[in-house]
Amino acid sequence: MKTKTKRILFTLSAILLVLLFVQIYYNDVMSRSWEKERAAVQAARQYGGLGKVEKTYRSVWDENSNYWVASGLDTKGENIMVWVKFTKDGVPAGGDFVHAESLKDGMSEKQMSSLISSQFPEVSMLRLVPGMYENEYVWQLHFRDEGKTGYRFFRFADGEPIGEDIILPNP
């Protein structure tokens, strides 16, 4: 073989090897998160009546507020969201700690996003996830406003703000 061909084959082999190691590393890092997500979906199906899963969210506010939330369709084809509480050991807390809500009785992500955009046009939404705050099911908004970053909570049932904004210190 010519030297140029050998060099090209060696370079391609090295690139493929690096990509393989990156993929193996990524799978190793993400496997624990994927396991927890699968456990949450299983608990949501078993205890919350979830049928088809459309989206999952992870929400951690404090050590007593560690939830995976799954949205999708129940067994009747209605849109629901199911909150699955996790223990400090990273496993679902069980049937008593799974809560399902019909989207007829609450705000969808799209509705909440529209409400926030119309009521707070100056706010830049960084992330919007369902969660638990002060013993209420909420939408948790991570936002940026006038150079400040913070959190604002909205009641899942009606989209009303709960409490005061929590502003993070600037670095």
PDB file of N, CA and C in Angstrom, residues 26-118:
ATOM      1  N   TYR A  26     -20.416   7.998  27.097  1.00  0.00           N
ATOM      2  CA  TYR A  26     -21.744   8.622  27.184  1.00  0.00           C
ATOM      3  C   TYR A  26     -22.774   7.631  27.726  1.00  0.00           C
ATOM      4  N   ASN A  27     -22.778   6.420  27.197  1.00  0.00           N
ATOM      5  CA  ASN A  27     -23.721   5.400  27.678  1.00  0.00           C
ATOM      6  C   ASN A  27     -23.497   5.089  29.151  1.00  0.00           C
ATOM      7  N   ASP A  28     -22.256   5.034  29.577  1.00  0.00           N
ATOM      8  CA  ASP A  28     -21.955   4.748  30.976  1.00  0.00           C
ATOM      9  C   ASP A  28     -22.453   5.871  31.885  1.00  0.00           C
ATOM     10  N   VAL A  29     -22.206   7.107  31.488  1.00  0.00           N
ATOM     11  CA  VAL A  29     -22.625   8.255  32.295  1.00  0.00           C
ATOM     12  C   VAL A  29     -24.148   8.350  32.363  1.00  0.00           C
ATOM     13  N   MET A  30     -24.823   8.127  31.257  1.00  0.00           N
ATOM     14  CA  MET A  30     -26.279   8.309  31.192  1.00  0.00           C
ATOM     15  C   MET A  30     -27.074   7.101  31.673  1.00  0.00           C
ATOM     16  N   SER A  31     -26.461   5.949  31.823  1.00  0.00           N
ATOM     17  CA  SER A  31     -27.213   4.726  32.136  1.00  0.00           C
ATOM     18  C   SER A  31     -27.984   4.834  33.448  1.00  0.00           C
ATOM     19  N   ARG A  32     -27.414   5.460  34.465  1.00  0.00           N
ATOM     20  CA  ARG A  32     -28.125   5.596  35.745  1.00  0.00           C
ATOM     21  C   ARG A  32     -29.360   6.487  35.600  1.00  0.00           C
ATOM     22  N   SER A  33     -29.237   7.551  34.848  1.00  0.00           N
ATOM     23  CA  SER A  33     -30.377   8.438  34.613  1.00  0.00           C
ATOM     24  C   SER A  33     -31.458   7.716  33.810  1.00  0.00           C
ATOM     25  N   TRP A  34     -31.057   6.958  32.809  1.00  0.00           N
ATOM     26  CA  TRP A  34     -32.024   6.211  31.999  1.00  0.00           C
ATOM     27  C   TRP A  34     -32.736   5.151  32.831  1.00  0.00           C
ATOM     28  N   GLU A  35     -32.008   4.513  33.750  1.00  0.00           N
ATOM     29  CA  GLU A  35     -32.634   3.517  34.636  1.00  0.00           C
ATOM     30  C   GLU A  35     -33.707   4.163  35.500  1.00  0.00           C
ATOM     31  N   LYS A  36     -33.399   5.330  36.057  1.00  0.00           N
ATOM     32  CA  LYS A  36     -34.375   6.035  36.898  1.00  0.00           C
ATOM     33  C   LYS A  36     -35.585   6.466  36.075  1.00  0.00           C
ATOM     34  N   GLU A  37     -35.345   6.918  34.869  1.00  0.00           N
ATOM     35  CA  GLU A  37     -36.452   7.319  34.000  1.00  0.00           C
ATOM     36  C   GLU A  37     -37.349   6.125  33.682  1.00  0.00           C
ATOM     37  N   ARG A  38     -36.744   4.983  33.376  1.00  0.00           N
ATOM     38  CA  ARG A  38     -37.539   3.767  33.107  1.00  0.00           C
ATOM     39  C   ARG A  38     -38.336   3.354  34.337  1.00  0.00           C
ATOM     40  N   ALA A  39     -37.726   3.437  35.521  1.00  0.00           N
ATOM     41  CA  ALA A  39     -38.429   3.092  36.763  1.00  0.00           C
ATOM     42  C   ALA A  39     -39.594   4.051  36.999  1.00  0.00           C
ATOM     43  N   ALA A  40     -39.403   5.327  36.696  1.00  0.00           N
ATOM     44  CA  ALA A  40     -40.476   6.315  36.863  1.00  0.00           C
ATOM     45  C   ALA A  40     -41.630   6.026  35.911  1.00  0.00           C
ATOM     46  N   VAL A  41     -41.317   5.711  34.682  1.00  0.00           N
ATOM     47  CA  VAL A  41     -42.366   5.400  33.705  1.00  0.00           C
ATOM     48  C   VAL A  41     -43.118   4.144  34.124  1.00  0.00           C
ATOM     49  N   GLN A  42     -42.394   3.149  34.599  1.00  0.00           N
ATOM     50  CA  GLN A  42     -43.046   1.919  35.066  1.00  0.00           C
ATOM     51  C   GLN A  42     -43.985   2.219  36.241  1.00  0.00           C
ATOM     52  N   ALA A  43     -43.541   3.017  37.200  1.00  0.00           N
ATOM     53  CA  ALA A  43     -44.392   3.382  38.343  1.00  0.00           C
ATOM     54  C   ALA A  43     -45.582   4.219  37.885  1.00  0.00           C
ATOM     55  N   ALA A  44     -45.372   5.116  36.921  1.00  0.00           N
ATOM     56  CA  ALA A  44     -46.467   5.943  36.397  1.00  0.00           C
ATOM     57  C   ALA A  44     -47.513   5.076  35.707  1.00  0.00           C
ATOM     58  N   ARG A  45     -47.067   4.041  35.032  1.00  0.00           N
ATOM     59  CA  ARG A  45     -48.013   3.119  34.385  1.00  0.00           C
ATOM     60  C   ARG A  45     -48.737   2.269  35.423  1.00  0.00           C
ATOM     61  N   GLN A  46     -47.985   1.757  36.381  1.00  0.00           N
ATOM     62  CA  GLN A  46     -48.551   0.843  37.372  1.00  0.00           C
ATOM     63  C   GLN A  46     -49.495   1.549  38.339  1.00  0.00           C
ATOM     64  N   TYR A  47     -49.099   2.709  38.844  1.00  0.00           N
ATOM     65  CA  TYR A  47     -49.876   3.374  39.893  1.00  0.00           C
ATOM     66  C   TYR A  47     -50.638   4.616  39.416  1.00  0.00           C
ATOM     67  N   GLY A  48     -50.235   5.183  38.283  1.00  0.00           N
ATOM     68  CA  GLY A  48     -50.847   6.433  37.836  1.00  0.00           C
ATOM     69  C   GLY A  48     -51.748   6.314  36.631  1.00  0.00           C
ATOM     70  N   GLY A  49     -51.861   5.119  36.067  1.00  0.00           N
ATOM     71  CA  GLY A  49     -52.749   4.923  34.931  1.00  0.00           C
ATOM     72  C   GLY A  49     -52.217   5.447  33.613  1.00  0.00           C
ATOM     73  N   LEU A  50     -50.920   5.677  33.530  1.00  0.00           N
ATOM     74  CA  LEU A  50     -50.328   6.185  32.298  1.00  0.00           C
ATOM     75  C   LEU A  50     -50.262   5.075  31.263  1.00  0.00           C
ATOM     76  N   GLY A  51     -50.681   5.385  30.053  1.00  0.00           N
ATOM     77  CA  GLY A  51     -50.599   4.435  28.948  1.00  0.00           C
ATOM     78  C   GLY A  51     -49.411   4.781  28.067  1.00  0.00           C
ATOM     79  N   LYS A  52     -49.638   5.704  27.140  1.00  0.00           N
ATOM     80  CA  LYS A  52     -48.594   6.127  26.212  1.00  0.00           C
ATOM     81  C   LYS A  52     -47.822   7.309  26.801  1.00  0.00           C
ATOM     82  N   VAL A  53     -46.515   7.195  26.833  1.00  0.00           N
ATOM     83  CA  VAL A  53     -45.648   8.263  27.349  1.00  0.00           C
ATOM     84  C   VAL A  53     -45.253   9.172  26.192  1.00  0.00           C
ATOM     85  N   GLU A  54     -45.477  10.471  26.384  1.00  0.00           N
ATOM     86  CA  GLU A  54     -45.078  11.434  25.363  1.00  0.00           C
ATOM     87  C   GLU A  54     -43.816  12.191  25.751  1.00  0.00           C
ATOM     88  N   LYS A  55     -43.653  12.461  27.057  1.00  0.00           N
ATOM     89  CA  LYS A  55     -42.481  13.216  27.500  1.00  0.00           C
ATOM     90  C   LYS A  55     -42.236  12.936  28.973  1.00  0.00           C
ATOM     91  N   THR A  56     -40.964  12.943  29.362  1.00  0.00           N
ATOM     92  CA  THR A  56     -40.621  12.815  30.777  1.00  0.00           C
ATOM     93  C   THR A  56     -39.785  14.020  31.188  1.00  0.00           C
ATOM     94  N   TYR A  57     -39.897  14.371  32.454  1.00  0.00           N
ATOM     95  CA  TYR A  57     -39.171  15.501  33.022  1.00  0.00           C
ATOM     96  C   TYR A  57     -38.561  15.038  34.337  1.00  0.00           C
ATOM     97  N   ARG A  58     -37.431  15.616  34.699  1.00  0.00           N
ATOM     98  CA  ARG A  58     -36.858  15.372  36.022  1.00  0.00           C
ATOM     99  C   ARG A  58     -36.874  16.688  36.773  1.00  0.00           C
ATOM    100  N   SER A  59     -37.387  16.649  37.977  1.00  0.00           N
ATOM    101  CA  SER A  59     -37.496  17.857  38.788  1.00  0.00           C
ATOM    102  C   SER A  59     -36.968  17.572  40.185  1.00  0.00           C
ATOM    103  N   VAL A  60     -35.919  18.279  40.566  1.00  0.00           N
ATOM    104  CA  VAL A  60     -35.375  18.170  41.922  1.00  0.00           C
ATOM    105  C   VAL A  60     -35.298  19.583  42.474  1.00  0.00           C
ATOM    106  N   TRP A  61     -36.014  19.834  43.558  1.00  0.00           N
ATOM    107  CA  TRP A  61     -35.931  21.146  44.186  1.00  0.00           C
ATOM    108  C   TRP A  61     -35.133  21.067  45.485  1.00  0.00           C
ATOM    109  N   ASP A  62     -35.428  20.086  46.312  1.00  0.00           N
ATOM    110  CA  ASP A  62     -34.653  19.865  47.530  1.00  0.00           C
ATOM    111  C   ASP A  62     -34.644  18.366  47.805  1.00  0.00           C
ATOM    112  N   GLU A  63     -34.067  17.965  48.922  1.00  0.00           N
ATOM    113  CA  GLU A  63     -33.933  16.527  49.178  1.00  0.00           C
ATOM    114  C   GLU A  63     -35.273  15.824  49.345  1.00  0.00           C
ATOM    115  N   ASN A  64     -36.330  16.549  49.663  1.00  0.00           N
ATOM    116  CA  ASN A  64     -37.656  15.948  49.806  1.00  0.00           C
ATOM    117  C   ASN A  64     -38.529  16.161  48.583  1.00  0.00           C
ATOM    118  N   SER A  65     -37.980  16.757  47.559  1.00  0.00           N
ATOM    119  CA  SER A  65     -38.741  17.050  46.353  1.00  0.00           C
ATOM    120  C   SER A  65     -37.962  16.585  45.129  1.00  0.00           C
ATOM    121  N   ASN A  66     -37.846  15.269  44.993  1.00  0.00           N
ATOM    122  CA  ASN A  66     -37.138  14.643  43.888  1.00  0.00           C
ATOM    123  C   ASN A  66     -38.168  13.847  43.093  1.00  0.00           C
ATOM    124  N   TYR A  67     -38.546  14.364  41.918  1.00  0.00           N
ATOM    125  CA  TYR A  67     -39.619  13.767  41.131  1.00  0.00           C
ATOM    126  C   TYR A  67     -39.198  13.539  39.687  1.00  0.00           C
ATOM    127  N   TRP A  68     -39.758  12.491  39.120  1.00  0.00           N
ATOM    128  CA  TRP A  68     -39.815  12.328  37.680  1.00  0.00           C
ATOM    129  C   TRP A  68     -41.280  12.528  37.339  1.00  0.00           C
ATOM    130  N   VAL A  69     -41.546  13.273  36.287  1.00  0.00           N
ATOM    131  CA  VAL A  69     -42.917  13.527  35.856  1.00  0.00           C
ATOM    132  C   VAL A  69     -43.045  13.043  34.418  1.00  0.00           C
ATOM    133  N   ALA A  70     -44.089  12.255  34.168  1.00  0.00           N
ATOM    134  CA  ALA A  70     -44.338  11.741  32.823  1.00  0.00           C
ATOM    135  C   ALA A  70     -45.650  12.319  32.315  1.00  0.00           C
ATOM    136  N   SER A  71     -45.640  12.773  31.082  1.00  0.00           N
ATOM    137  CA  SER A  71     -46.882  13.241  30.470  1.00  0.00           C
ATOM    138  C   SER A  71     -47.202  12.321  29.304  1.00  0.00           C
ATOM    139  N   GLY A  72     -48.484  12.184  29.049  1.00  0.00           N
ATOM    140  CA  GLY A  72     -48.909  11.321  27.961  1.00  0.00           C
ATOM    141  C   GLY A  72     -50.393  11.050  28.037  1.00  0.00           C
ATOM    142  N   LEU A  73     -50.774   9.886  27.553  1.00  0.00           N
ATOM    143  CA  LEU A  73     -52.178   9.501  27.516  1.00  0.00           C
ATOM    144  C   LEU A  73     -52.441   8.398  28.526  1.00  0.00           C
ATOM    145  N   ASP A  74     -53.595   8.476  29.181  1.00  0.00           N
ATOM    146  CA  ASP A  74     -53.967   7.390  30.084  1.00  0.00           C
ATOM    147  C   ASP A  74     -54.581   6.257  29.267  1.00  0.00           C
ATOM    148  N   THR A  75     -55.069   5.249  29.938  1.00  0.00           N
ATOM    149  CA  THR A  75     -55.611   4.078  29.243  1.00  0.00           C
ATOM    150  C   THR A  75     -56.897   4.397  28.486  1.00  0.00           C
ATOM    151  N   LYS A  76     -57.528   5.546  28.788  1.00  0.00           N
ATOM    152  CA  LYS A  76     -58.746   5.969  28.083  1.00  0.00           C
ATOM    153  C   LYS A  76     -58.434   6.932  26.936  1.00  0.00           C
ATOM    154  N   GLY A  77     -57.158   7.266  26.764  1.00  0.00           N
ATOM    155  CA  GLY A  77     -56.761   8.181  25.701  1.00  0.00           C
ATOM    156  C   GLY A  77     -56.803   9.650  26.087  1.00  0.00           C
ATOM    157  N   GLU A  78     -56.927   9.950  27.378  1.00  0.00           N
ATOM    158  CA  GLU A  78     -56.962  11.333  27.853  1.00  0.00           C
ATOM    159  C   GLU A  78     -55.558  11.783  28.255  1.00  0.00           C
ATOM    160  N   ASN A  79     -55.268  13.060  28.046  1.00  0.00           N
ATOM    161  CA  ASN A  79     -53.963  13.618  28.409  1.00  0.00           C
ATOM    162  C   ASN A  79     -53.834  13.734  29.920  1.00  0.00           C
ATOM    163  N   ILE A  80     -52.743  13.169  30.452  1.00  0.00           N
ATOM    164  CA  ILE A  80     -52.482  13.246  31.890  1.00  0.00           C
ATOM    165  C   ILE A  80     -51.008  13.531  32.143  1.00  0.00           C
ATOM    166  N   MET A  81     -50.743  13.943  33.380  1.00  0.00           N
ATOM    167  CA  MET A  81     -49.376  14.047  33.871  1.00  0.00           C
ATOM    168  C   MET A  81     -49.309  13.258  35.161  1.00  0.00           C
ATOM    169  N   VAL A  82     -48.205  12.536  35.341  1.00  0.00           N
ATOM    170  CA  VAL A  82     -48.038  11.695  36.528  1.00  0.00           C
ATOM    171  C   VAL A  82     -46.725  12.063  37.210  1.00  0.00           C
ATOM    172  N   TRP A  83     -46.821  12.436  38.491  1.00  0.00           N
ATOM    173  CA  TRP A  83     -45.658  12.763  39.317  1.00  0.00           C
ATOM    174  C   TRP A  83     -45.260  11.514  40.090  1.00  0.00           C
ATOM    175  N   VAL A  84     -44.002  11.113  39.964  1.00  0.00           N
ATOM    176  CA  VAL A  84     -43.478   9.945  40.676  1.00  0.00           C
ATOM    177  C   VAL A  84     -42.369  10.437  41.599  1.00  0.00           C
ATOM    178  N   LYS A  85     -42.616  10.335  42.893  1.00  0.00           N
ATOM    179  CA  LYS A  85     -41.618  10.775  43.873  1.00  0.00           C
ATOM    180  C   LYS A  85     -40.536   9.708  44.008  1.00  0.00           C
ATOM    181  N   PHE A  86     -39.287  10.168  44.135  1.00  0.00           N
ATOM    182  CA  PHE A  86     -38.155   9.273  44.323  1.00  0.00           C
ATOM    183  C   PHE A  86     -37.592   9.451  45.728  1.00  0.00           C
ATOM    184  N   THR A  87     -37.062   8.366  46.262  1.00  0.00           N
ATOM    185  CA  THR A  87     -36.448   8.398  47.589  1.00  0.00           C
ATOM    186  C   THR A  87     -35.037   8.971  47.482  1.00  0.00           C
ATOM    187  N   LYS A  88     -34.398   9.148  48.620  1.00  0.00           N
ATOM    188  CA  LYS A  88     -33.012   9.620  48.638  1.00  0.00           C
ATOM    189  C   LYS A  88     -32.067   8.599  48.011  1.00  0.00           C
ATOM    190  N   ASP A  89     -32.520   7.329  47.951  1.00  0.00           N
ATOM    191  CA  ASP A  89     -31.714   6.267  47.342  1.00  0.00           C
ATOM    192  C   ASP A  89     -31.875   6.211  45.829  1.00  0.00           C
ATOM    193  N   GLY A  90     -32.731   7.071  45.273  1.00  0.00           N
ATOM    194  CA  GLY A  90     -32.898   7.122  43.829  1.00  0.00           C
ATOM    195  C   GLY A  90     -33.834   6.082  43.257  1.00  0.00           C
ATOM    196  N   VAL A  91     -34.801   5.632  44.036  1.00  0.00           N
ATOM    197  CA  VAL A  91     -35.797   4.673  43.537  1.00  0.00           C
ATOM    198  C   VAL A  91     -37.194   5.257  43.765  1.00  0.00           C
ATOM    199  N   PRO A  92     -38.179   4.839  42.949  1.00  0.00           N
ATOM    200  CA  PRO A  92     -39.541   5.337  43.172  1.00  0.00           C
ATOM    201  C   PRO A  92     -40.021   5.000  44.580  1.00  0.00           C
ATOM    202  N   ALA A  93     -40.703   5.952  45.210  1.00  0.00           N
ATOM    203  CA  ALA A  93     -41.137   5.801  46.601  1.00  0.00           C
ATOM    204  C   ALA A  93     -42.328   4.858  46.755  1.00  0.00           C
ATOM    205  N   GLY A  94     -42.986   4.500  45.676  1.00  0.00           N
ATOM    206  CA  GLY A  94     -44.103   3.558  45.763  1.00  0.00           C
ATOM    207  C   GLY A  94     -45.430   4.177  45.392  1.00  0.00           C
ATOM    208  N   GLY A  95     -46.467   3.356  45.394  1.00  0.00           N
ATOM    209  CA  GLY A  95     -47.788   3.744  44.924  1.00  0.00           C
ATOM    210  C   GLY A  95     -48.400   4.935  45.623  1.00  0.00           C
ATOM    211  N   ASP A  96     -48.165   5.083  46.929  1.00  0.00           N
ATOM    212  CA  ASP A  96     -48.735   6.216  47.664  1.00  0.00           C
ATOM    213  C   ASP A  96     -48.087   7.543  47.271  1.00  0.00           C
ATOM    214  N   PHE A  97     -46.964   7.483  46.594  1.00  0.00           N
ATOM    215  CA  PHE A  97     -46.228   8.689  46.224  1.00  0.00           C
ATOM    216  C   PHE A  97     -46.250   8.935  44.718  1.00  0.00           C
ATOM    217  N   VAL A  98     -47.251   8.375  44.050  1.00  0.00           N
ATOM    218  CA  VAL A  98     -47.476   8.615  42.625  1.00  0.00           C
ATOM    219  C   VAL A  98     -48.795   9.366  42.510  1.00  0.00           C
ATOM    220  N   HIS A  99     -48.762  10.483  41.807  1.00  0.00           N
ATOM    221  CA  HIS A  99     -49.959  11.324  41.690  1.00  0.00           C
ATOM    222  C   HIS A  99     -50.224  11.624  40.218  1.00  0.00           C
ATOM    223  N   ALA A 100     -51.442  11.354  39.762  1.00  0.00           N
ATOM    224  CA  ALA A 100     -51.832  11.624  38.376  1.00  0.00           C
ATOM    225  C   ALA A 100     -52.851  12.752  38.329  1.00  0.00           C
ATOM    226  N   GLU A 101     -52.709  13.618  37.342  1.00  0.00           N
ATOM    227  CA  GLU A 101     -53.649  14.724  37.120  1.00  0.00           C
ATOM    228  C   GLU A 101     -54.013  14.761  35.647  1.00  0.00           C
ATOM    229  N   SER A 102     -55.288  14.920  35.371  1.00  0.00           N
ATOM    230  CA  SER A 102     -55.739  15.123  34.000  1.00  0.00           C
ATOM    231  C   SER A 102     -55.361  16.536  33.575  1.00  0.00           C
ATOM    232  N   LEU A 103     -54.974  16.692  32.319  1.00  0.00           N
ATOM    233  CA  LEU A 103     -54.657  18.036  31.841  1.00  0.00           C
ATOM    234  C   LEU A 103     -55.916  18.890  31.724  1.00  0.00           C
ATOM    235  N   LYS A 104     -57.090  18.259  31.793  1.00  0.00           N
ATOM    236  CA  LYS A 104     -58.338  19.031  31.857  1.00  0.00           C
ATOM    237  C   LYS A 104     -58.382  19.837  33.155  1.00  0.00           C
ATOM    238  N   ASP A 105     -57.725  19.321  34.188  1.00  0.00           N
ATOM    239  CA  ASP A 105     -57.734  19.953  35.510  1.00  0.00           C
ATOM    240  C   ASP A 105     -56.485  20.775  35.783  1.00  0.00           C
ATOM    241  N   GLY A 106     -55.674  20.978  34.763  1.00  0.00           N
ATOM    242  CA  GLY A 106     -54.433  21.711  34.968  1.00  0.00           C
ATOM    243  C   GLY A 106     -53.925  22.323  33.681  1.00  0.00           C
ATOM    244  N   MET A 107     -52.717  22.824  33.751  1.00  0.00           N
ATOM    245  CA  MET A 107     -52.093  23.526  32.638  1.00  0.00           C
ATOM    246  C   MET A 107     -51.066  22.624  31.950  1.00  0.00           C
ATOM    247  N   SER A 108     -51.165  22.533  30.629  1.00  0.00           N
ATOM    248  CA  SER A 108     -50.161  21.797  29.869  1.00  0.00           C
ATOM    249  C   SER A 108     -48.906  22.666  29.749  1.00  0.00           C
ATOM    250  N   GLU A 109     -47.829  22.070  29.295  1.00  0.00           N
ATOM    251  CA  GLU A 109     -46.586  22.826  29.118  1.00  0.00           C
ATOM    252  C   GLU A 109     -46.795  23.958  28.115  1.00  0.00           C
ATOM    253  N   LYS A 110     -47.505  23.666  27.045  1.00  0.00           N
ATOM    254  CA  LYS A 110     -47.759  24.674  26.016  1.00  0.00           C
ATOM    255  C   LYS A 110     -48.611  25.820  26.575  1.00  0.00           C
ATOM    256  N   GLN A 111     -49.662  25.487  27.319  1.00  0.00           N
ATOM    257  CA  GLN A 111     -50.509  26.520  27.923  1.00  0.00           C
ATOM    258  C   GLN A 111     -49.711  27.372  28.911  1.00  0.00           C
ATOM    259  N   MET A 112     -48.895  26.716  29.719  1.00  0.00           N
ATOM    260  CA  MET A 112     -48.112  27.439  30.726  1.00  0.00           C
ATOM    261  C   MET A 112     -47.090  28.346  30.057  1.00  0.00           C
ATOM    262  N   SER A 113     -46.461  27.853  29.017  1.00  0.00           N
ATOM    263  CA  SER A 113     -45.477  28.641  28.285  1.00  0.00           C
ATOM    264  C   SER A 113     -46.132  29.879  27.669  1.00  0.00           C
ATOM    265  N   SER A 114     -47.315  29.712  27.095  1.00  0.00           N
ATOM    266  CA  SER A 114     -48.045  30.852  26.516  1.00  0.00           C
ATOM    267  C   SER A 114     -48.442  31.853  27.593  1.00  0.00           C
ATOM    268  N   LEU A 115     -48.914  31.349  28.726  1.00  0.00           N
ATOM    269  CA  LEU A 115     -49.316  32.216  29.832  1.00  0.00           C
ATOM    270  C   LEU A 115     -48.130  33.040  30.337  1.00  0.00           C
ATOM    271  N   ILE A 116     -46.994  32.391  30.497  1.00  0.00           N
ATOM    272  CA  ILE A 116     -45.788  33.089  30.966  1.00  0.00           C
ATOM    273  C   ILE A 116     -45.362  34.148  29.954  1.00  0.00           C
ATOM    274  N   SER A 117     -45.378  33.787  28.670  1.00  0.00           N
ATOM    275  CA  SER A 117     -44.976  34.743  27.629  1.00  0.00           C
ATOM    276  C   SER A 117     -45.880  35.966  27.597  1.00  0.00           C
ATOM    277  N   SER A 118     -47.185  35.756  27.827  1.00  0.00           N
ATOM    278  CA  SER A 118     -48.106  36.896  27.784  1.00  0.00           C
ATOM    279  C   SER A 118     -48.054  37.725  29.068  1.00  0.00           C
TER     280      SER A 118
END
